[in-house]
Tab-separated table of C-alpha atoms and ligand atoms in Angstrom:
chain	number	residue	atom	x	y	z
Q	1211	MET	CA	-18.635	-20.549	-35.492
Q	1212	ALA	CA	-15.108	-20.801	-34.177
Q	1213	ILE	CA	-14.220	-21.346	-30.532
Q	1214	GLU	CA	-11.893	-18.495	-29.616
Q	1215	ARG	CA	-9.975	-17.280	-26.581
Q	1216	THR	CA	-9.619	-13.644	-25.583
Q	1217	LEU	CA	-7.769	-11.744	-22.877
Q	1218	SER	CA	-9.864	-9.852	-20.342
Q	1219	ILE	CA	-8.751	-7.587	-17.504
Q	1220	ILE	CA	-10.942	-6.457	-14.623
Q	1221	LYS	CA	-9.442	-3.022	-13.993
Q	1222	PRO	CA	-8.540	-1.349	-10.665
Q	1223	ASP	CA	-11.734	0.736	-10.441
Q	1224	ALA	CA	-13.715	-2.529	-10.409
Q	1225	THR	CA	-11.476	-4.681	-8.158
Q	1226	ARG	CA	-11.462	-1.779	-5.657
Q	1227	ARG	CA	-15.286	-1.766	-5.557
Q	1228	ASN	CA	-15.445	-5.585	-5.115
Q	1229	LEU	CA	-17.100	-6.118	-8.505
Q	1230	THR	CA	-15.076	-9.140	-9.703
Q	1231	GLY	CA	-17.905	-11.611	-9.098
Q	1232	LYS	CA	-20.601	-9.423	-10.677
Q	1233	ILE	CA	-18.440	-8.884	-13.764
Q	1234	ASN	CA	-17.596	-12.584	-14.027
Q	1235	ALA	CA	-21.333	-13.374	-13.877
Q	1236	LYS	CA	-21.847	-11.162	-16.948
Q	1237	PHE	CA	-19.238	-13.183	-18.860
Q	1238	GLU	CA	-20.650	-16.533	-17.773
Q	1239	ASP	CA	-24.246	-15.496	-18.464
Q	1240	ALA	CA	-23.149	-14.635	-22.028
Q	1241	GLY	CA	-21.731	-18.147	-22.481
Q	1242	LEU	CA	-18.075	-17.214	-22.046
Q	1243	ARG	CA	-16.012	-19.648	-19.953
Q	1244	ILE	CA	-13.291	-18.289	-17.633
Q	1245	VAL	CA	-10.544	-20.802	-18.449
Q	1246	ALA	CA	-7.724	-18.991	-16.627
Q	1247	GLN	CA	-7.728	-16.217	-14.036
Q	1248	LYS	CA	-5.364	-14.524	-11.571
Q	1249	ARG	CA	-5.224	-11.372	-9.483
Q	1250	ILE	CA	-1.996	-9.395	-9.886
Q	1251	HIS	CA	-0.669	-5.896	-9.208
Q	1252	LEU	CA	1.030	-4.546	-12.349
Q	1253	SER	CA	4.112	-2.368	-12.056
Q	1254	PRO	CA	4.051	0.878	-14.074
Q	1255	ALA	CA	6.609	-0.707	-16.457
Q	1256	GLN	CA	4.394	-3.776	-17.006
Q	1257	ALA	CA	1.277	-1.657	-17.543
Q	1258	GLY	CA	3.218	0.563	-19.943
Q	1259	GLN	CA	4.407	-2.436	-21.922
Q	1260	PHE	CA	0.923	-3.955	-22.105
Q	1261	TYR	CA	-0.545	-0.681	-23.435
Q	1262	ALA	CA	2.468	0.218	-25.626
Q	1263	VAL	CA	0.171	0.386	-28.670
Q	1264	HIS	CA	-1.353	3.551	-27.120
Q	1265	LYS	CA	1.915	5.300	-26.215
Q	1266	GLU	CA	1.369	8.237	-28.583
Q	1267	ARG	CA	-2.174	8.856	-27.295
Q	1268	PRO	CA	-2.683	11.798	-24.905
Q	1269	PHE	CA	-4.183	9.568	-22.202
Q	1270	TYR	CA	-1.290	7.030	-22.146
Q	1271	GLY	CA	0.348	8.320	-18.937
Q	1272	GLU	CA	-2.951	8.474	-17.091
Q	1273	LEU	CA	-3.884	4.966	-18.341
Q	1274	VAL	CA	-0.584	3.425	-17.199
Q	1275	GLU	CA	-0.783	5.102	-13.790
Q	1276	PHE	CA	-4.374	3.903	-13.341
Q	1277	MET	CA	-3.656	0.294	-14.380
Q	1278	ALA	CA	-0.742	0.095	-11.933
Q	1279	SER	CA	-2.608	1.833	-9.091
Q	1280	GLU	CA	-4.251	-1.232	-7.533
Q	1281	PRO	CA	-4.667	-4.950	-8.317
Q	1282	VAL	CA	-6.301	-6.200	-11.502
Q	1283	VAL	CA	-7.764	-9.593	-12.388
Q	1284	VAL	CA	-6.408	-10.956	-15.673
Q	1285	GLN	CA	-8.350	-13.762	-17.283
Q	1286	VAL	CA	-8.782	-15.810	-20.435
Q	1287	LEU	CA	-12.334	-16.146	-21.731
Q	1288	GLU	CA	-13.249	-18.934	-24.136
Q	1289	GLY	CA	-16.308	-19.500	-26.294
Q	1290	GLU	CA	-17.870	-19.157	-29.718
Q	1291	ASN	CA	-16.739	-15.843	-31.193
Q	1292	ALA	CA	-15.281	-14.976	-27.795
Q	1293	ILE	CA	-13.399	-11.877	-28.972
Q	1294	ALA	CA	-16.444	-10.095	-30.434
Q	1295	LYS	CA	-18.818	-11.487	-27.807
Q	1296	ASN	CA	-16.657	-10.150	-24.993
Q	1297	ARG	CA	-16.533	-6.711	-26.654
Q	1298	GLU	CA	-20.356	-6.784	-26.779
Q	1299	VAL	CA	-20.662	-7.727	-23.109
Q	1300	MET	CA	-18.130	-4.983	-22.194
Q	1301	GLY	CA	-19.928	-2.178	-24.078
Q	1302	ALA	CA	-18.461	0.972	-25.612
Q	1303	THR	CA	-15.186	2.414	-24.277
Q	1304	ASN	CA	-17.006	5.493	-22.951
Q	1305	PRO	CA	-19.760	4.317	-20.570
Q	1306	ALA	CA	-21.892	7.257	-21.721
Q	1307	ASN	CA	-22.123	5.513	-25.117
Q	1308	ALA	CA	-22.472	1.938	-23.814
Q	1309	ASP	CA	-25.661	-0.065	-24.353
Q	1310	ALA	CA	-27.934	-0.964	-21.426
Q	1311	GLY	CA	-26.948	-4.182	-19.684
Q	1312	THR	CA	-23.268	-3.981	-20.623
Q	1313	ILE	CA	-20.518	-4.071	-18.004
Q	1314	ARG	CA	-19.344	-0.546	-18.785
Q	1315	LYS	CA	-22.889	0.871	-18.707
Q	1316	GLU	CA	-23.550	-0.697	-15.314
Q	1317	PHE	CA	-20.185	-0.333	-13.621
Q	1318	ALA	CA	-17.721	2.028	-15.377
Q	1319	LEU	CA	-16.904	5.343	-13.709
Q	1320	SER	CA	-15.537	7.207	-16.754
Q	1321	VAL	CA	-13.938	6.692	-20.182
Q	1322	GLY	CA	-10.622	5.989	-18.439
Q	1323	GLU	CA	-11.843	4.067	-15.387
Q	1324	ASN	CA	-14.063	1.785	-17.433
Q	1325	SER	CA	-13.856	-1.449	-15.431
Q	1326	VAL	CA	-12.696	-3.905	-18.123
Q	1327	HIS	CA	-10.222	-4.481	-20.934
Q	1328	GLY	CA	-10.856	-6.930	-23.785
Q	1329	SER	CA	-8.696	-7.906	-26.761
Q	1330	ASP	CA	-9.880	-6.404	-30.040
Q	1331	ALA	CA	-8.791	-8.999	-32.654
Q	1332	ALA	CA	-7.448	-12.545	-33.035
Q	1333	GLU	CA	-3.804	-11.473	-33.271
Q	1334	THR	CA	-3.942	-9.141	-30.257
Q	1335	ALA	CA	-5.824	-11.797	-28.250
Q	1336	LYS	CA	-3.002	-14.266	-28.858
Q	1337	GLU	CA	-0.307	-11.747	-27.904
Q	1338	GLU	CA	-2.189	-10.472	-24.842
Q	1339	ILE	CA	-2.901	-13.993	-23.513
Q	1340	ALA	CA	0.796	-14.862	-23.892
Q	1341	PHE	CA	1.720	-11.619	-22.056
Q	1342	PHE	CA	0.049	-12.905	-18.855
Q	1343	PHE	CA	-0.307	-16.690	-19.082
Q	1344	SER	CA	1.880	-19.679	-19.900
Q	1345	GLY	CA	0.425	-22.663	-21.753
Q	1346	LEU	CA	0.453	-24.624	-18.475
Q	1347	GLU	CA	-2.010	-22.147	-16.943
Q	1348	LEU	CA	-4.599	-22.607	-19.706
Q	1349	VAL	CA	-6.562	-25.627	-18.662
Q	1350	GLY	CA	-9.666	-25.186	-20.861
N	559	ADP	P1	-11.045	-0.224	-25.435
N	559	ADP	O1	-10.594	-0.531	-24.010
N	559	ADP	O2	-12.546	-0.098	-25.527
N	559	ADP	O3	-10.475	-1.188	-26.463
N	559	ADP	P2	-9.075	1.723	-26.373
N	559	ADP	O4	-8.245	0.547	-26.806
N	559	ADP	O5	-9.359	2.784	-27.394
N	559	ADP	O6	-10.491	1.243	-25.790
N	559	ADP	O7	-8.385	2.441	-25.137
N	559	ADP	C1	-7.731	1.688	-24.140
N	559	ADP	C2	-8.112	2.239	-22.793
N	559	ADP	O8	-7.578	3.558	-22.669
N	559	ADP	C3	-9.614	2.421	-22.537
N	559	ADP	O9	-10.283	1.233	-22.163
N	559	ADP	C4	-9.597	3.460	-21.427
N	559	ADP	O10	-9.284	2.868	-20.160
N	559	ADP	C5	-8.444	4.362	-21.862
N	559	ADP	N1	-8.927	5.494	-22.667
N	559	ADP	C6	-9.379	5.447	-23.939
N	559	ADP	N2	-9.766	6.668	-24.373
N	559	ADP	C7	-9.546	7.511	-23.327
N	559	ADP	C8	-9.736	8.919	-23.125
N	559	ADP	N3	-10.236	9.701	-24.080
N	559	ADP	N4	-9.398	9.427	-21.915
N	559	ADP	C9	-8.876	8.645	-20.920
N	559	ADP	N5	-8.676	7.324	-21.049
N	559	ADP	C10	-9.010	6.763	-22.237
N	560	MG	MG1	-8.491	-1.522	-26.983
């Protein structure tokens, strides 16, 4: 199996409720290594650019406003099959459909305020990591 890296974001609903450590424990317990991490407050323009792929969706405005509302923690997770593994640990987008034990089942408030973002494929992982981190910040 390939060692991959994926981009994760702990969203404002979770940083606000002081859940960063509990969420990071879920990643580490699943064998994912946090190889880069920083807490930042996105501007609406930055959040809009990050989620540009969703700009035609009806929830885009609400999503951008939410992601820029309070600080987020952006991080790079590394491990075997990290992209798919992280999606498993996150659970379904809508917490009502998420499996027991997943981050979204345990912590998400709603389909919008769902505690975490994770890249969905190798190409998006590469782009999303480069959006937030320089090579110098990725120490492995
Ligand atoms: P995921 O984060 O699971 O990859 P998507 O890429 O489809 O899900 O959507 C991006 C984000 O947009 C979601 O994580 C969620 O915060 C928000 N979102 C998705 N669907 C809805 C919806 N129906 N209503 C409000 N917000 C939504
Ligand atoms: Mg997505």
